[in-house]
PDB file of C-alpha atoms in Angstrom:
ATOM      1  CA  GLU I   1      -0.179  -0.029  -0.502  1.00 73.00           C
ATOM      2  CA  THR I   2       1.429   3.044  -1.077  1.00 80.00           C
ATOM      3  CA  GLY I   3      -1.414   5.027  -0.020  1.00 93.00           C
ATOM      4  CA  VAL I   4      -2.180   6.238  -3.803  1.00 96.00           C
ATOM      5  CA  THR I   5      -5.746   4.525  -4.716  1.00 97.00           C
ATOM      6  CA  GLN I   6      -6.557   3.707  -8.615  1.00 97.00           C
ATOM      7  CA  THR I   7     -10.402   2.305  -9.121  1.00 98.00           C
ATOM      8  CA  PRO I   8     -11.083   0.582 -11.755  1.00 97.00           C
ATOM      9  CA  ARG I   9      -8.131  -1.611 -11.539  1.00 96.00           C
ATOM     10  CA  HIS I  10      -9.558  -2.857 -14.838  1.00 97.00           C
ATOM     11  CA  LEU I  11     -11.755  -1.214 -17.475  1.00 97.00           C
ATOM     12  CA  VAL I  12     -12.542  -2.465 -21.448  1.00 96.00           C
ATOM     13  CA  MET I  13     -14.926   0.082 -22.981  1.00 94.00           C
ATOM     14  CA  GLY I  14     -15.443   0.677 -26.657  1.00 92.00           C
ATOM     15  CA  MET I  15     -14.543   3.478 -28.472  1.00 91.00           C
ATOM     16  CA  THR I  16     -17.376   5.187 -28.036  1.00 89.00           C
ATOM     17  CA  ASN I  17     -18.001   4.881 -25.178  1.00 90.00           C
ATOM     18  CA  LYS I  18     -16.703   7.813 -22.039  1.00 95.00           C
ATOM     19  CA  LYS I  19     -15.680   6.298 -18.844  1.00 96.00           C
ATOM     20  CA  SER I  20     -12.706   8.425 -16.249  1.00 97.00           C
ATOM     21  CA  LEU I  21      -9.892   7.075 -14.246  1.00 98.00           C
ATOM     22  CA  LYS I  22      -9.219   7.918 -10.864  1.00 98.00           C
ATOM     23  CA  CYS I  23      -6.426   8.418  -8.314  1.00 98.00           C
ATOM     24  CA  GLU I  24      -7.365   9.731  -4.642  1.00 98.00           C
ATOM     25  CA  GLN I  25      -4.283   9.686  -2.725  1.00 97.00           C
ATOM     26  CA  HIS I  26      -3.774   9.997   1.498  1.00 91.00           C
ATOM     27  CA  LEU I  27      -0.736  10.850   1.567  1.00 93.00           C
ATOM     28  CA  GLY I  28      -0.731  15.059   2.055  1.00 93.00           C
ATOM     29  CA  HIS I  29       0.994  15.763  -1.401  1.00 94.00           C
ATOM     30  CA  ASN I  30       0.535  18.557  -3.590  1.00 92.00           C
ATOM     31  CA  ALA I  31       1.238  17.041  -6.747  1.00 92.00           C
ATOM     32  CA  MET I  32      -0.423  14.236  -8.883  1.00 94.00           C
ATOM     33  CA  TYR I  33       0.510  11.988 -12.363  1.00 94.00           C
ATOM     34  CA  TRP I  34      -1.193  10.636 -15.029  1.00 96.00           C
ATOM     35  CA  TYR I  35       1.314   8.388 -17.139  1.00 95.00           C
ATOM     36  CA  LYS I  36       0.639   6.022 -19.537  1.00 95.00           C
ATOM     37  CA  GLN I  37       2.289   2.574 -19.473  1.00 93.00           C
ATOM     38  CA  SER I  38       2.189   0.514 -22.897  1.00 92.00           C
ATOM     39  CA  ALA I  39       3.134  -3.288 -23.452  1.00 86.00           C
ATOM     40  CA  LYS I  40       6.735  -2.754 -23.860  1.00 77.00           C
ATOM     41  CA  LYS I  41       6.645   1.170 -24.305  1.00 82.00           C
ATOM     42  CA  PRO I  42       8.675   3.723 -21.492  1.00 83.00           C
ATOM     43  CA  LEU I  43       6.121   5.216 -19.419  1.00 88.00           C
ATOM     44  CA  GLU I  44       4.867   8.212 -20.390  1.00 91.00           C
ATOM     45  CA  LEU I  45       4.250  10.984 -19.062  1.00 91.00           C
ATOM     46  CA  MET I  46       0.996  12.643 -19.981  1.00 95.00           C
ATOM     47  CA  PHE I  47      -0.481  14.991 -17.054  1.00 95.00           C
ATOM     48  CA  VAL I  48       1.134  17.150 -14.145  1.00 92.00           C
ATOM     49  CA  TYR I  49      -0.990  19.122 -11.573  1.00 94.00           C
ATOM     50  CA  ASN I  50       0.937  21.034  -9.334  1.00 90.00           C
ATOM     51  CA  PHE I  51      -2.313  22.887  -6.317  1.00 89.00           C
ATOM     52  CA  LYS I  52      -4.751  21.572  -8.141  1.00 90.00           C
ATOM     53  CA  GLU I  53      -3.322  23.612 -10.727  1.00 91.00           C
ATOM     54  CA  GLN I  54      -2.488  22.079 -14.938  1.00 92.00           C
ATOM     55  CA  THR I  55       1.826  22.579 -15.280  1.00 89.00           C
ATOM     56  CA  GLU I  56       2.738  19.673 -18.110  1.00 86.00           C
ATOM     57  CA  ASN I  57       0.525  18.419 -20.849  1.00 89.00           C
ATOM     58  CA  ASN I  58       2.699  15.986 -22.435  1.00 87.00           C
ATOM     59  CA  SER I  59       1.567  17.125 -26.729  1.00 90.00           C
ATOM     60  CA  VAL I  60      -1.865  14.849 -25.210  1.00 95.00           C
ATOM     61  CA  PRO I  61      -4.016  14.176 -26.889  1.00 95.00           C
ATOM     62  CA  SER I  62      -7.880  15.616 -26.352  1.00 95.00           C
ATOM     63  CA  ARG I  63      -9.467  12.210 -25.613  1.00 96.00           C
ATOM     64  CA  PHE I  64      -8.140  12.411 -22.959  1.00 97.00           C
ATOM     65  CA  SER I  65      -9.197  14.633 -19.938  1.00 97.00           C
ATOM     66  CA  PRO I  66      -7.822  15.059 -16.482  1.00 97.00           C
ATOM     67  CA  GLU I  67      -9.683  16.915 -13.723  1.00 97.00           C
ATOM     68  CA  CYS I  68      -7.815  17.478 -10.905  1.00 96.00           C
ATOM     69  CA  PRO I  69     -10.503  19.623  -7.687  1.00 95.00           C
ATOM     70  CA  ASN I  70      -8.118  19.259  -4.851  1.00 93.00           C
ATOM     71  CA  SER I  71      -5.015  18.593  -4.077  1.00 90.00           C
ATOM     72  CA  SER I  72      -6.290  14.721  -2.858  1.00 95.00           C
ATOM     73  CA  HIS I  73      -8.276  13.872  -5.771  1.00 97.00           C
ATOM     74  CA  LEU I  74      -6.989  13.597 -10.237  1.00 97.00           C
ATOM     75  CA  PHE I  75      -9.822  11.659 -13.020  1.00 98.00           C
ATOM     76  CA  LEU I  76      -8.716  11.388 -15.836  1.00 98.00           C
ATOM     77  CA  HIS I  77     -11.467  12.025 -18.950  1.00 98.00           C
ATOM     78  CA  LEU I  78     -11.448   8.869 -21.823  1.00 97.00           C
ATOM     79  CA  HIS I  79     -14.034   9.546 -24.412  1.00 94.00           C
ATOM     80  CA  THR I  80     -13.664   8.135 -28.526  1.00 94.00           C
ATOM     81  CA  LEU I  81     -10.375   6.192 -27.571  1.00 95.00           C
ATOM     82  CA  GLN I  82      -9.158   4.105 -30.391  1.00 95.00           C
ATOM     83  CA  PRO I  83      -7.328   0.694 -30.091  1.00 95.00           C
ATOM     84  CA  GLU I  84      -4.654   1.266 -29.683  1.00 94.00           C
ATOM     85  CA  ASP I  85      -4.931   3.724 -25.683  1.00 96.00           C
ATOM     86  CA  SER I  86      -5.383   0.300 -24.840  1.00 96.00           C
ATOM     87  CA  ALA I  87      -2.017   0.549 -22.365  1.00 96.00           C
ATOM     88  CA  LEU I  88      -1.928   0.262 -18.203  1.00 96.00           C
ATOM     89  CA  TYR I  89      -2.685   4.286 -16.457  1.00 97.00           C
ATOM     90  CA  LEU I  90      -0.222   5.077 -13.313  1.00 96.00           C
ATOM     91  CA  CYS I  91      -0.935   7.947 -11.200  1.00 96.00           C
ATOM     92  CA  ALA I  92       1.027   8.802  -9.082  1.00 94.00           C
ATOM     93  CA  SER I  93       2.364  11.476  -6.540  1.00 94.00           C
ATOM     94  CA  SER I  94       4.961  13.429  -4.657  1.00 91.00           C
ATOM     95  CA  GLY I  95       5.288  16.139  -1.783  1.00 88.00           C
ATOM     96  CA  THR I  96       6.641  19.164  -2.255  1.00 72.00           C
ATOM     97  CA  GLY I  97       9.917  19.748  -4.378  1.00 62.00           C
ATOM     98  CA  GLY I  98       8.660  16.548  -6.330  1.00 54.00           C
ATOM     99  CA  ASN I  99      11.649  13.519  -5.479  1.00 74.00           C
ATOM    100  CA  GLU I 100       9.620  10.564  -4.550  1.00 87.00           C
ATOM    101  CA  GLN I 101       7.286   9.854  -6.117  1.00 90.00           C
ATOM    102  CA  PHE I 102       3.968   6.883  -4.472  1.00 92.00           C
ATOM    103  CA  PHE I 103       2.402   5.138  -7.650  1.00 93.00           C
ATOM    104  CA  GLY I 104      -0.649   3.660  -7.035  1.00 95.00           C
ATOM    105  CA  PRO I 105      -1.313   0.318  -8.800  1.00 95.00           C
ATOM    106  CA  GLY I 106      -2.728   1.778 -12.052  1.00 95.00           C
ATOM    107  CA  THR I 107      -5.172   0.929 -14.483  1.00 97.00           C
ATOM    108  CA  ARG I 108      -5.183  -1.584 -16.909  1.00 96.00           C
ATOM    109  CA  LEU I 109      -7.818  -0.047 -20.022  1.00 97.00           C
ATOM    110  CA  THR I 110      -8.741  -1.939 -23.336  1.00 96.00           C
ATOM    111  CA  VAL I 111      -9.968  -0.477 -25.578  1.00 96.00           C
ATOM    112  CA  LEU I 112     -11.929  -2.970 -28.179  1.00 94.00           C
TER     113      LEU I 112
ATOM    114  CA  SER F   1      14.025  16.651 -18.323  1.00 58.00           C
ATOM    115  CA  GLN F   2      16.177  13.617 -19.589  1.00 71.00           C
ATOM    116  CA  GLN F   3      14.946   9.964 -18.653  1.00 80.00           C
ATOM    117  CA  GLY F   4      17.458   7.780 -18.065  1.00 87.00           C
ATOM    118  CA  GLU F   5      19.078   4.511 -19.655  1.00 89.00           C
ATOM    119  CA  GLU F   6      18.945   1.957 -18.796  1.00 92.00           C
ATOM    120  CA  ASP F   7      21.336  -1.325 -19.098  1.00 94.00           C
ATOM    121  CA  PRO F   8      20.985  -4.211 -19.997  1.00 96.00           C
ATOM    122  CA  GLN F   9      17.312  -3.817 -21.248  1.00 94.00           C
ATOM    123  CA  ALA F  10      16.776  -8.158 -19.299  1.00 96.00           C
ATOM    124  CA  LEU F  11      18.803  -9.842 -17.107  1.00 97.00           C
ATOM    125  CA  SER F  12      18.631 -13.837 -15.892  1.00 98.00           C
ATOM    126  CA  ILE F  13      20.170 -14.402 -13.165  1.00 97.00           C
ATOM    127  CA  GLN F  14      19.798 -17.298 -10.033  1.00 97.00           C
ATOM    128  CA  GLU F  15      18.792 -17.252  -7.045  1.00 97.00           C
ATOM    129  CA  GLY F  16      21.389 -15.927  -4.126  1.00 97.00           C
ATOM    130  CA  GLU F  17      23.555 -14.309  -7.034  1.00 98.00           C
ATOM    131  CA  ASN F  18      24.348 -10.626  -7.258  1.00 98.00           C
ATOM    132  CA  ALA F  19      21.503  -8.442 -10.123  1.00 98.00           C
ATOM    133  CA  THR F  20      23.466  -4.973 -11.483  1.00 98.00           C
ATOM    134  CA  MET F  21      21.881  -2.738 -13.570  1.00 97.00           C
ATOM    135  CA  ASN F  22      23.851   0.370 -14.875  1.00 97.00           C
ATOM    136  CA  CYS F  23      21.732   4.153 -15.831  1.00 96.00           C
ATOM    137  CA  SER F  24      23.101   6.949 -18.319  1.00 95.00           C
ATOM    138  CA  TYR F  25      22.465  10.283 -18.564  1.00 93.00           C
ATOM    139  CA  LYS F  26      22.712  12.532 -20.286  1.00 91.00           C
ATOM    140  CA  THR F  27      22.554  16.151 -18.400  1.00 87.00           C
ATOM    141  CA  SER F  28      23.705  17.611 -14.541  1.00 89.00           C
ATOM    142  CA  ILE F  29      21.212  16.412 -12.266  1.00 89.00           C
ATOM    143  CA  ASN F  30      20.958  17.190  -8.909  1.00 90.00           C
ATOM    144  CA  ASN F  31      19.905  13.561  -7.451  1.00 91.00           C
ATOM    145  CA  LEU F  32      18.963  10.712  -9.548  1.00 93.00           C
ATOM    146  CA  GLN F  33      16.102   8.163  -8.223  1.00 93.00           C
ATOM    147  CA  TRP F  34      15.653   4.317  -9.024  1.00 95.00           C
ATOM    148  CA  TYR F  35      12.496   2.830  -9.229  1.00 95.00           C
ATOM    149  CA  ARG F  36      10.669  -1.425  -9.314  1.00 96.00           C
ATOM    150  CA  GLN F  37       7.370  -1.897 -11.276  1.00 94.00           C
ATOM    151  CA  ASN F  38       6.254  -5.319 -10.902  1.00 92.00           C
ATOM    152  CA  SER F  39       5.073  -6.581 -14.400  1.00 87.00           C
ATOM    153  CA  GLY F  40       1.402  -4.867 -14.783  1.00 83.00           C
ATOM    154  CA  ARG F  41       1.527  -2.793 -11.128  1.00 86.00           C
ATOM    155  CA  GLY F  42       2.958   0.273  -9.916  1.00 87.00           C
ATOM    156  CA  LEU F  43       6.410   1.494  -9.265  1.00 92.00           C
ATOM    157  CA  VAL F  44       8.179   1.604  -6.493  1.00 94.00           C
ATOM    158  CA  HIS F  45      10.162   3.451  -4.730  1.00 93.00           C
ATOM    159  CA  LEU F  46      13.487   1.729  -4.009  1.00 95.00           C
ATOM    160  CA  ILE F  47      16.263   4.236  -3.767  1.00 94.00           C
ATOM    161  CA  LEU F  48      17.429   7.949  -4.322  1.00 93.00           C
ATOM    162  CA  ILE F  49      21.245   9.117  -3.981  1.00 95.00           C
ATOM    163  CA  ARG F  50      22.475  13.243  -4.309  1.00 94.00           C
ATOM    164  CA  SER F  51      25.176  13.808  -6.380  1.00 94.00           C
ATOM    165  CA  ASN F  52      27.087  15.022  -4.027  1.00 95.00           C
ATOM    166  CA  GLU F  53      26.987  11.067  -2.730  1.00 96.00           C
ATOM    167  CA  ARG F  54      29.031   8.930  -4.671  1.00 97.00           C
ATOM    168  CA  GLU F  55      27.371   5.595  -3.198  1.00 98.00           C
ATOM    169  CA  LYS F  56      24.091   4.537  -0.787  1.00 97.00           C
ATOM    170  CA  HIS F  57      22.880   1.739   0.720  1.00 97.00           C
ATOM    171  CA  SER F  58      19.220  -0.366   1.888  1.00 95.00           C
ATOM    172  CA  GLY F  59      19.307  -3.234   2.782  1.00 97.00           C
ATOM    173  CA  ARG F  60      20.157  -5.166  -0.054  1.00 97.00           C
ATOM    174  CA  LEU F  61      20.075  -2.341  -2.527  1.00 98.00           C
ATOM    175  CA  ARG F  62      23.507   0.246  -3.253  1.00 98.00           C
ATOM    176  CA  VAL F  63      23.760   2.612  -5.411  1.00 98.00           C
ATOM    177  CA  THR F  64      26.612   3.590  -7.370  1.00 98.00           C
ATOM    178  CA  LEU F  65      26.400   7.310  -8.362  1.00 97.00           C
ATOM    179  CA  ASP F  66      29.497   8.795 -11.126  1.00 97.00           C
ATOM    180  CA  THR F  67      28.629  11.974 -11.888  1.00 95.00           C
ATOM    181  CA  SER F  68      31.539  12.399 -14.076  1.00 95.00           C
ATOM    182  CA  LYS F  69      30.556   9.903 -15.984  1.00 96.00           C
ATOM    183  CA  LYS F  70      26.656  10.246 -15.860  1.00 95.00           C
ATOM    184  CA  SER F  71      26.180   6.940 -14.933  1.00 96.00           C
ATOM    185  CA  SER F  72      24.896   5.504 -11.632  1.00 97.00           C
ATOM    186  CA  SER F  73      24.313   1.437 -10.830  1.00 98.00           C
ATOM    187  CA  LEU F  74      21.841  -0.620  -8.746  1.00 98.00           C
ATOM    188  CA  LEU F  75      23.201  -3.414  -6.634  1.00 98.00           C
ATOM    189  CA  ILE F  76      21.021  -6.069  -6.073  1.00 98.00           C
ATOM    190  CA  THR F  77      22.965  -8.263  -3.201  1.00 98.00           C
ATOM    191  CA  ALA F  78      21.605 -12.007  -2.687  1.00 98.00           C
ATOM    192  CA  SER F  79      19.426 -12.734  -5.353  1.00 97.00           C
ATOM    193  CA  ARG F  80      15.231 -13.973  -4.622  1.00 97.00           C
ATOM    194  CA  ALA F  81      13.524 -14.990  -6.316  1.00 96.00           C
ATOM    195  CA  ALA F  82      11.246 -12.116  -5.225  1.00 96.00           C
ATOM    196  CA  ASP F  83      13.102  -9.359  -7.167  1.00 97.00           C
ATOM    197  CA  THR F  84      11.654 -10.559 -10.599  1.00 97.00           C
ATOM    198  CA  ALA F  85      10.939  -6.855 -11.775  1.00 97.00           C
ATOM    199  CA  SER F  86      12.108  -4.500 -14.009  1.00 95.00           C
ATOM    200  CA  TYR F  87      13.622  -1.840 -12.722  1.00 97.00           C
ATOM    201  CA  PHE F  88      14.287   2.413 -13.770  1.00 94.00           C
ATOM    202  CA  CYS F  89      16.182   4.805 -12.660  1.00 94.00           C
ATOM    203  CA  ALA F  90      14.903   8.723 -13.009  1.00 91.00           C
ATOM    204  CA  PRO F  91      18.193  10.979 -13.146  1.00 91.00           C
ATOM    205  CA  GLY F  92      17.074  14.004 -11.997  1.00 83.00           C
ATOM    206  CA  GLY F  93      13.729  16.103 -10.054  1.00 69.00           C
ATOM    207  CA  LYS F  94      11.880  15.627 -13.422  1.00 68.00           C
ATOM    208  CA  LEU F  95      10.317  11.655 -13.453  1.00 73.00           C
ATOM    209  CA  ILE F  96      10.881  10.712 -17.122  1.00 79.00           C
ATOM    210  CA  PHE F  97      10.848   6.419 -17.646  1.00 84.00           C
ATOM    211  CA  GLY F  98      13.676   4.607 -19.867  1.00 85.00           C
ATOM    212  CA  GLN F  99      12.621   1.156 -20.324  1.00 88.00           C
ATOM    213  CA  GLY F 100      14.213  -0.333 -17.411  1.00 93.00           C
ATOM    214  CA  THR F 101      15.958  -4.061 -17.108  1.00 96.00           C
ATOM    215  CA  GLU F 102      14.168  -5.928 -16.934  1.00 96.00           C
ATOM    216  CA  LEU F 103      15.458  -8.975 -14.527  1.00 97.00           C
ATOM    217  CA  SER F 104      14.871 -12.354 -13.499  1.00 97.00           C
ATOM    218  CA  VAL F 105      15.648 -14.694 -10.495  1.00 97.00           C
ATOM    219  CA  LYS F 106      15.347 -18.001 -10.924  1.00 96.00           C
ATOM    220  CA  PRO F 107      15.072 -20.498  -8.236  1.00 92.00           C
TER     221      PRO F 107
END
C-alpha cells in the first residue's frame, strides 16, 4: 500500500464510450501525475498537476481530459478512445520538491 | 527533462547471485532515483542518491553515482525470486522513465 489508490483496476470500453479513471492520495501531497504505460514502451508522462493547477501536458490527445478538483483527487476522463490507447494508466503523487513519487496500482484499460 | 537509459534491457540470474544494472543520462542532475515495477503494477521507489553522494545502501541494495561519467548502478545482492521485476532509473527531479531493466531471478 503506497497511499495512492486507483479505480477501477480494470476497464474495458468501446471506442464510443465515455469513462473516467479516478486516483486518490492520502499522503498530503500537492503534486499528482498521470502516466501511460503501453506494452514494450517506456512510461509516458501525460499530465502533471501542482496545487490543483495543470503544469504539464505532454502533447496528449484531447480525447484524454484530466481533472484535479483538489490536491487529493485526480481524474482522467476518456472519450472516443482508440484501440492503441489500451495500456496501463498509472497515477502518482509527490510532496513539495517533487522528488520521490508514490504510485498507485494502475488501471488496465482495454479499448475494443 | 531527460530520461535515463538502463542497461542491460534484460538480465536473468539464479537465486543467491548478485544483479547489477546500470543507468546513463545526459545532463547534470541534483539526484537520481531508482524504482521497481512488478508486472502490471505501479512503480515502487527504492532509493534516491544525491549528486554529492557516491554510494548509498539500503538493505540488499547498493547504488553508486558517478557524476563525471553521468552514470549510476544498482546492485542487488543475494537476489531472491521476489526481486523479479523491472527496474527503472530516473535522473533529475522530473521523473521521466526509460525502458528499464527486466530482471528475472530463477529459484
